[in-house]
PDB file of C-alpha atoms in Angstrom:
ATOM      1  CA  UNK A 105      -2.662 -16.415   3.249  1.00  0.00           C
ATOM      2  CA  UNK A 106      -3.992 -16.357  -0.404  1.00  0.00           C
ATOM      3  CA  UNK A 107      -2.672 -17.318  -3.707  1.00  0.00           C
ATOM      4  CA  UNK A 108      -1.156 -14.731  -5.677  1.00  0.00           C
ATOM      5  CA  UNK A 109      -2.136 -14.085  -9.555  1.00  0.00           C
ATOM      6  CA  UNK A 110       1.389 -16.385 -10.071  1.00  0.00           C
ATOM      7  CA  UNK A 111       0.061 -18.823  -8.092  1.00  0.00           C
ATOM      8  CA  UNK A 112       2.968 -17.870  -5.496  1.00  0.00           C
ATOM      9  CA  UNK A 113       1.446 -17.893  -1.685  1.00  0.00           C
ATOM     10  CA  UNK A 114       1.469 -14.735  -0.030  1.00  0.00           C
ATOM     11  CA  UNK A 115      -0.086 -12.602   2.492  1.00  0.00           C
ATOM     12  CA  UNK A 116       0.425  -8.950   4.167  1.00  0.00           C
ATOM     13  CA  UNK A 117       3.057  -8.610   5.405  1.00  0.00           C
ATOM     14  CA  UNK A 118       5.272 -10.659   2.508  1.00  0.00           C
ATOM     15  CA  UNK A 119       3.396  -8.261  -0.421  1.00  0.00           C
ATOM     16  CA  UNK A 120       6.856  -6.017   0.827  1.00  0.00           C
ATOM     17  CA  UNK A 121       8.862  -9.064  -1.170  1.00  0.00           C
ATOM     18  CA  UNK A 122       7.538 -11.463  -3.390  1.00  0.00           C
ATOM     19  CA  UNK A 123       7.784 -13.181  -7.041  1.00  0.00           C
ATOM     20  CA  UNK A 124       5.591 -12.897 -10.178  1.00  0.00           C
ATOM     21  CA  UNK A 125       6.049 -15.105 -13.244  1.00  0.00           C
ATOM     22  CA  UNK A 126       9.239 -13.528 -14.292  1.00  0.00           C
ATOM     23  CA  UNK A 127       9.905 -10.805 -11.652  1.00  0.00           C
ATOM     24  CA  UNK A 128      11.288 -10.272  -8.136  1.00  0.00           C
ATOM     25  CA  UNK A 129       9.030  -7.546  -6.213  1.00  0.00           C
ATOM     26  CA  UNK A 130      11.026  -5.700  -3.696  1.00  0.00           C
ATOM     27  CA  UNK A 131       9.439  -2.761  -1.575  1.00  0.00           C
ATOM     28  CA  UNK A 132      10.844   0.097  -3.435  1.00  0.00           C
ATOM     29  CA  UNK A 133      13.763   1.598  -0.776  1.00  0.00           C
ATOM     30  CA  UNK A 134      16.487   4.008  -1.249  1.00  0.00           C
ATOM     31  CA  UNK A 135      19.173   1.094  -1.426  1.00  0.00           C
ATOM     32  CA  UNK A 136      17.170   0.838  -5.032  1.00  0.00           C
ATOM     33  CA  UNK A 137      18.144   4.562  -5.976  1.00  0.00           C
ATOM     34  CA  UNK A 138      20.825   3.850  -8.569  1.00  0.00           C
ATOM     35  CA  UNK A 139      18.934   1.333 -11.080  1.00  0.00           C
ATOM     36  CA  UNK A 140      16.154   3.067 -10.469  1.00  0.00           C
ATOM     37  CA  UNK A 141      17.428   6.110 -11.608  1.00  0.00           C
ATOM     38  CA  UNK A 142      19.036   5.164 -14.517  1.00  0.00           C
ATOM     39  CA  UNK A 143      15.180   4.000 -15.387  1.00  0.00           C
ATOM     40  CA  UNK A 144      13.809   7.348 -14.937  1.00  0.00           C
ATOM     41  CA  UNK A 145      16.847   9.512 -15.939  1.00  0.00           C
ATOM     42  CA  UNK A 146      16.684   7.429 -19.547  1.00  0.00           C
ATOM     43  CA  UNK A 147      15.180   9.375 -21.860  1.00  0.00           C
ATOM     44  CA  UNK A 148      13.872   6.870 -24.128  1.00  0.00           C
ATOM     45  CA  UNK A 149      11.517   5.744 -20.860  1.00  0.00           C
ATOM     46  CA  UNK A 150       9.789   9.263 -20.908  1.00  0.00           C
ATOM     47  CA  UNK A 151       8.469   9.078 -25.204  1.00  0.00           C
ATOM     48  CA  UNK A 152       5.017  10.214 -24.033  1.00  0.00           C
ATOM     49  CA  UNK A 153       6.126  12.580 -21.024  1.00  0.00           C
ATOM     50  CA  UNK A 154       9.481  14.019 -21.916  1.00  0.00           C
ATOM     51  CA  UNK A 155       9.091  16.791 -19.159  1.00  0.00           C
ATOM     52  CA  UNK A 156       8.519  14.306 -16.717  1.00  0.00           C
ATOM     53  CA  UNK A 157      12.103  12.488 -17.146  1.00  0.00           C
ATOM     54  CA  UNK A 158      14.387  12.744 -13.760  1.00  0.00           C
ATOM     55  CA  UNK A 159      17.373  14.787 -14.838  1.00  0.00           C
ATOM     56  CA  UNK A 160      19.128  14.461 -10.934  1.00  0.00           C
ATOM     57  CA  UNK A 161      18.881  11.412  -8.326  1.00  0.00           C
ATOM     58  CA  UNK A 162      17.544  13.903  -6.160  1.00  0.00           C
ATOM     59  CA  UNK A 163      14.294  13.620  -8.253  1.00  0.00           C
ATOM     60  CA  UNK A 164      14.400   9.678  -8.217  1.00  0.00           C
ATOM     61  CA  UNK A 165      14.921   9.941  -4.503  1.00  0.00           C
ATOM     62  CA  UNK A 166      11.772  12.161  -3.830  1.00  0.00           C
ATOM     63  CA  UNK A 167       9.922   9.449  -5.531  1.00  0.00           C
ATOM     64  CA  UNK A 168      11.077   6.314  -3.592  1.00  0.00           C
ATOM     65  CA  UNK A 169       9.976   8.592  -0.257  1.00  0.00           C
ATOM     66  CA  UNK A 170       6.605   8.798  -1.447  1.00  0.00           C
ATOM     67  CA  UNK A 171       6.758   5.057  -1.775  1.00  0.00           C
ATOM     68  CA  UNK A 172       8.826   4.327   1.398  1.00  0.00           C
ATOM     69  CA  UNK A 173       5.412   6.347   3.352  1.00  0.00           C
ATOM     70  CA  UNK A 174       2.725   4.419   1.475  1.00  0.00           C
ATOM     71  CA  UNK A 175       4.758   1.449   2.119  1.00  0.00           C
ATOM     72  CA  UNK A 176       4.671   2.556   6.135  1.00  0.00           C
ATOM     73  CA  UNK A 177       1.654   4.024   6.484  1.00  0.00           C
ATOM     74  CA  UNK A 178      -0.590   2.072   4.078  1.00  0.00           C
ATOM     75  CA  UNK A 179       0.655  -1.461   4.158  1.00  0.00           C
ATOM     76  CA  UNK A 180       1.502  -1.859   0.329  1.00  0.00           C
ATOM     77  CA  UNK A 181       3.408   0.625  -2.227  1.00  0.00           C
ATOM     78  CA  UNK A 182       5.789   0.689  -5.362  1.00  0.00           C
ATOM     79  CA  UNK A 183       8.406  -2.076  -6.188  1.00  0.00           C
ATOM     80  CA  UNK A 184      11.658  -1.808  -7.709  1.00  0.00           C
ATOM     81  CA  UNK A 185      11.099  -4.883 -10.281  1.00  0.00           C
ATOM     82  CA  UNK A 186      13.878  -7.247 -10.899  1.00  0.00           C
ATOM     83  CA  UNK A 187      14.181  -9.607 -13.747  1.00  0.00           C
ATOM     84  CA  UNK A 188      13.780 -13.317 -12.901  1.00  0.00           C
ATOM     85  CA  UNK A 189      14.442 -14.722 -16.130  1.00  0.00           C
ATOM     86  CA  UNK A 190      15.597 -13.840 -19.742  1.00  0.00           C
ATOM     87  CA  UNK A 191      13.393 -11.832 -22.443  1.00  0.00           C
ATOM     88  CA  UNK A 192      13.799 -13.480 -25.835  1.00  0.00           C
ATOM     89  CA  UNK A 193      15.395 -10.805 -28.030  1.00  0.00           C
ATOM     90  CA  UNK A 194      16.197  -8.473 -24.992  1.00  0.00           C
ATOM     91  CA  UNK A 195      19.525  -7.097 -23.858  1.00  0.00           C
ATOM     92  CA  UNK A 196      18.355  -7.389 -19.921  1.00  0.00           C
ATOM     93  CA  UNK A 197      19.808 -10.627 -17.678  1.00  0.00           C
ATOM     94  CA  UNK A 198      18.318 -12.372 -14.921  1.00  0.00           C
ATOM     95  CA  UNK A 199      19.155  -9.954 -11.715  1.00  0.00           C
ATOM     96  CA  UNK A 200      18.860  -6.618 -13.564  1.00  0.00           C
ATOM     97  CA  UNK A 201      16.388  -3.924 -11.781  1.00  0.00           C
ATOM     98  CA  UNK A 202      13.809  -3.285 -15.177  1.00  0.00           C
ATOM     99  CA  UNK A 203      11.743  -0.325 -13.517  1.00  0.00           C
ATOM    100  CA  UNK A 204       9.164   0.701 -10.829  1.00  0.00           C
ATOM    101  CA  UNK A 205       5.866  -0.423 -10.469  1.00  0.00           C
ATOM    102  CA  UNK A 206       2.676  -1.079  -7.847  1.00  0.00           C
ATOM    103  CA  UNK A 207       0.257   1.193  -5.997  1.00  0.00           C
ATOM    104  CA  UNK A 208       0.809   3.907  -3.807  1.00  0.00           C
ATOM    105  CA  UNK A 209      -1.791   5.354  -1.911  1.00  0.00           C
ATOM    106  CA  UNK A 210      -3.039   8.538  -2.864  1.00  0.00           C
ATOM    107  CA  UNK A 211      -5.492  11.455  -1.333  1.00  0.00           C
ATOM    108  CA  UNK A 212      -9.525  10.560  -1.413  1.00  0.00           C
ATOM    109  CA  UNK A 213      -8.589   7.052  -0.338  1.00  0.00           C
ATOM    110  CA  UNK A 214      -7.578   5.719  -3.593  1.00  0.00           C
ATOM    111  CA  UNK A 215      -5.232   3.505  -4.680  1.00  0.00           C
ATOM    112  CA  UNK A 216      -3.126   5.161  -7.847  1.00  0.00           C
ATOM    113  CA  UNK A 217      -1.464   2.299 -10.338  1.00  0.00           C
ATOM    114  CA  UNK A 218       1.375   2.759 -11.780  1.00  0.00           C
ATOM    115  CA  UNK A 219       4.485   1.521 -13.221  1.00  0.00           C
ATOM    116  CA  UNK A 220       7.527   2.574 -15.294  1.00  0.00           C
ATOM    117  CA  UNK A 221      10.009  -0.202 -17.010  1.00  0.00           C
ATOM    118  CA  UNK A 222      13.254   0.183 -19.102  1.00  0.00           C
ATOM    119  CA  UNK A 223      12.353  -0.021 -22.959  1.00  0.00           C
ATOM    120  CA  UNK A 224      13.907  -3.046 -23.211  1.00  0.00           C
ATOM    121  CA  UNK A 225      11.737  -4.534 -20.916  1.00  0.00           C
ATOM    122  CA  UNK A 226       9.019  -2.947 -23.447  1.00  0.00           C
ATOM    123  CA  UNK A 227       6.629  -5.391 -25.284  1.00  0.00           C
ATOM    124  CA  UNK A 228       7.125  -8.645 -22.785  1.00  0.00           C
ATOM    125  CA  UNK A 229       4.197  -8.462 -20.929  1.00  0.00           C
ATOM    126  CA  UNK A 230       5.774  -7.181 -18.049  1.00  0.00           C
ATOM    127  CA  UNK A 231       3.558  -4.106 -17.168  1.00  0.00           C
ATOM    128  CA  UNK A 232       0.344  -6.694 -17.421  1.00  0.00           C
ATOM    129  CA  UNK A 233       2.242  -8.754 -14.674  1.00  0.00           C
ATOM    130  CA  UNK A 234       3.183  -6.206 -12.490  1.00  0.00           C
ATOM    131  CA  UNK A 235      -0.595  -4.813 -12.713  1.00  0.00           C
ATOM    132  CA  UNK A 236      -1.873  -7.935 -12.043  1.00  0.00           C
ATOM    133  CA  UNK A 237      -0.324  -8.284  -8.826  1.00  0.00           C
ATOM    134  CA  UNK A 238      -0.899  -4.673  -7.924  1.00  0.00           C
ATOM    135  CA  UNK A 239      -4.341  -4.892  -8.429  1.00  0.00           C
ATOM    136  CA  UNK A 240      -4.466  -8.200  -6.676  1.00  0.00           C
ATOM    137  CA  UNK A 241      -2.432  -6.809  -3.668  1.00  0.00           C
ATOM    138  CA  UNK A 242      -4.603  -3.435  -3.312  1.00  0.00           C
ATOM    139  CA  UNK A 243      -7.392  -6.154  -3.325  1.00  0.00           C
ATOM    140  CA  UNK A 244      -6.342  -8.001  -0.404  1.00  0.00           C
ATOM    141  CA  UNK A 245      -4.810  -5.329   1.592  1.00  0.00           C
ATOM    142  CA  UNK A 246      -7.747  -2.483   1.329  1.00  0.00           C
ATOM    143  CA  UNK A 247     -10.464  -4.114  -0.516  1.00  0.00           C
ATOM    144  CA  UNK A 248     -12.940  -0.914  -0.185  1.00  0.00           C
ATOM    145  CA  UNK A 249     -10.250   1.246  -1.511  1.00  0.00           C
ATOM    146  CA  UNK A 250     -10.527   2.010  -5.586  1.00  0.00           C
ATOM    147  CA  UNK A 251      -7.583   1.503  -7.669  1.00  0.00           C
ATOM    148  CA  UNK A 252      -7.104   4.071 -10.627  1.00  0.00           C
ATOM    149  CA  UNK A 253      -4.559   4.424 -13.118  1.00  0.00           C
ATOM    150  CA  UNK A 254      -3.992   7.764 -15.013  1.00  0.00           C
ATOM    151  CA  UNK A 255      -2.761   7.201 -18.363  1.00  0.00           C
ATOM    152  CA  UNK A 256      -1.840  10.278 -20.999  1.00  0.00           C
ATOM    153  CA  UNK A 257      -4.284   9.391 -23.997  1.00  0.00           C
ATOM    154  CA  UNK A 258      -1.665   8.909 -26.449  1.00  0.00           C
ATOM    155  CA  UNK A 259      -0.180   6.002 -24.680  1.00  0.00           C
ATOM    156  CA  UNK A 260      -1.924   3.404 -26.051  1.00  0.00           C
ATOM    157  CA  UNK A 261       0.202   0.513 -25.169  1.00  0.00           C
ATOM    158  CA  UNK A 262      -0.576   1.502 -21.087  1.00  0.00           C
ATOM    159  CA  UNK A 263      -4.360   1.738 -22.049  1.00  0.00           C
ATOM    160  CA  UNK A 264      -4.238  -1.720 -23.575  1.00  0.00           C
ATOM    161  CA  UNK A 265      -2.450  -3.093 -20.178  1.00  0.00           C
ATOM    162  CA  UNK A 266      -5.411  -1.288 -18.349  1.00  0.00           C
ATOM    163  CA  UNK A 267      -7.989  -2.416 -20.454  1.00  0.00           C
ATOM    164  CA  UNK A 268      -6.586  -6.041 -20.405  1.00  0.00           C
ATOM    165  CA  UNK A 269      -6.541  -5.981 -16.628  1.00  0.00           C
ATOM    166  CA  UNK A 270     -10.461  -5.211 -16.300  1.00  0.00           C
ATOM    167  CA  UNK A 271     -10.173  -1.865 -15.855  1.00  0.00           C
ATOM    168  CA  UNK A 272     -12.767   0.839 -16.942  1.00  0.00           C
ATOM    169  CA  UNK A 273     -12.267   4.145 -18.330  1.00  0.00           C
ATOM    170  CA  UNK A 274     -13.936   6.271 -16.273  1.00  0.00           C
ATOM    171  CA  UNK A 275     -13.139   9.702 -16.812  1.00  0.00           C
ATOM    172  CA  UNK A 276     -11.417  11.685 -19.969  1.00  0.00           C
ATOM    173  CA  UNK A 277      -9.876  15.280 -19.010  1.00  0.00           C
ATOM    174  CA  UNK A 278      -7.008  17.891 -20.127  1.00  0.00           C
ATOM    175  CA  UNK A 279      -4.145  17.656 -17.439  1.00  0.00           C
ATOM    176  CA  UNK A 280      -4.319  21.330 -15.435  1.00  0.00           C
ATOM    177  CA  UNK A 281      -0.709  21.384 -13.424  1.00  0.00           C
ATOM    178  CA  UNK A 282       2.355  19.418 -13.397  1.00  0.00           C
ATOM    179  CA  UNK A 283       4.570  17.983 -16.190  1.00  0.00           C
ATOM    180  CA  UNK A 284       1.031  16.908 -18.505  1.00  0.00           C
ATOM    181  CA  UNK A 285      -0.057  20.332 -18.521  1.00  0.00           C
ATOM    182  CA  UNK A 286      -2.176  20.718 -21.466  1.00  0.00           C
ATOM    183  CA  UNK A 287      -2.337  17.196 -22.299  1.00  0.00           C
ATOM    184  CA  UNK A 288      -5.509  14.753 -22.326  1.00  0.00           C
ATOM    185  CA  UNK A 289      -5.184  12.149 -19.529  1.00  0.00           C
ATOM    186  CA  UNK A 290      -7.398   8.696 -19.359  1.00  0.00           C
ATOM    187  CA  UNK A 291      -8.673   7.285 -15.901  1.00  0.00           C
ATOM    188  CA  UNK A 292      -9.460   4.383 -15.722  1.00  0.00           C
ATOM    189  CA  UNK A 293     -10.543   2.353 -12.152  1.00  0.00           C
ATOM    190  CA  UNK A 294     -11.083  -1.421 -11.015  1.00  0.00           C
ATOM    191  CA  UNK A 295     -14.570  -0.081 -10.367  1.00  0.00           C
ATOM    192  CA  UNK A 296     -17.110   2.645 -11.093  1.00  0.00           C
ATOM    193  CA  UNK A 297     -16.648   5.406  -9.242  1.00  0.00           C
ATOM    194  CA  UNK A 298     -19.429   8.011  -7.486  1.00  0.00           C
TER     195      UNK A 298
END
């Protein structure tokens, strides 16, 4: 067992459900599909990546497989992040599903951060929880494995939530394939990379 960034005691096997601060993290699973979608069908979430918005729950779906298998097959994955307590100023309540966010194991034995929250879970210091946590999980459950978190370069606010975590940039490229096509992409890692 360990203590977790929240000072919450955890180990393993209970990293598949567990608190932060101000969030419930629960293994991301299809029974999550609806809130979840209406996260990543929003447009507003998807300001620096408008291409990359869900536009069917098939998409959302596809996504909660790939975390369902890292969740099997590597021990820790993406949460579906539910609000424990009230944001001054914020429309959300206690018991609503705010995003996605966690690690997910990805190909050259890495560890890829990520996380995506409702805007009006925006400017809370939610994302710098989650992280946190994530980075503190990937930690305990593969401590040999990198964690890296690709960030478009325009998003600054997700930099600053890297860069706050003690995370390095580490590389600086134009995006070849997929939705960022084109665009200039930030990676940053927990650690210096060969």
């Amino acid at each position: 067992m360990r203590a977790g960034v929240d000072g919450h005691w955890t180990d393993r096997g209970s990293f598949r459900q567990h608190q932060t601060g101000r969030l419930d993290l629960h293994a991301l699973a299809m029974e999550h599909l609806a809130p979840v979608h209406a996260v990543y069908g929003d447009p507003a979430t998807w300001i620096h990546l408008p291409q990359g918005r869900h536009t069917t729950a098939e998409a959302t779906a596809e996504m909660i497989a790939k975390a369902e298998s890292s969740w099997r097959d590597h021990g820790l994955g993406y949460w579906s992040l539910v609000l424990r307590a009230q944001l001054p100023g914020s429309p959300l309540r206690p018991g609503d599903v705010v995003g996605t966010g966690g690690v997910s194991a990805v190909e050259g034995d890495l560890w890829n951060l990520g996380y995506r929250l409702t805007p009006d879970a925006w400017g809370h210091g939610l994302a710098g929880e989650v992280v946190r946590e994530a980075l503190a999980c990937a930690r305990t459950v593969a401590p040999s494995r990198p964690v890296v978190a690709r960030i478009l370069s325009e998003n600054s606010a997700s930099r600053r939530v890297a860069e706050r975590a003690g995370m390095i940039l580490i590389r600086e490229e134009i995006e070849s394939s997929g939705p960022a096509a084109g665009q200039r992409r930030l990676t940053f890692s927990d650690r210096q990379l060969s």
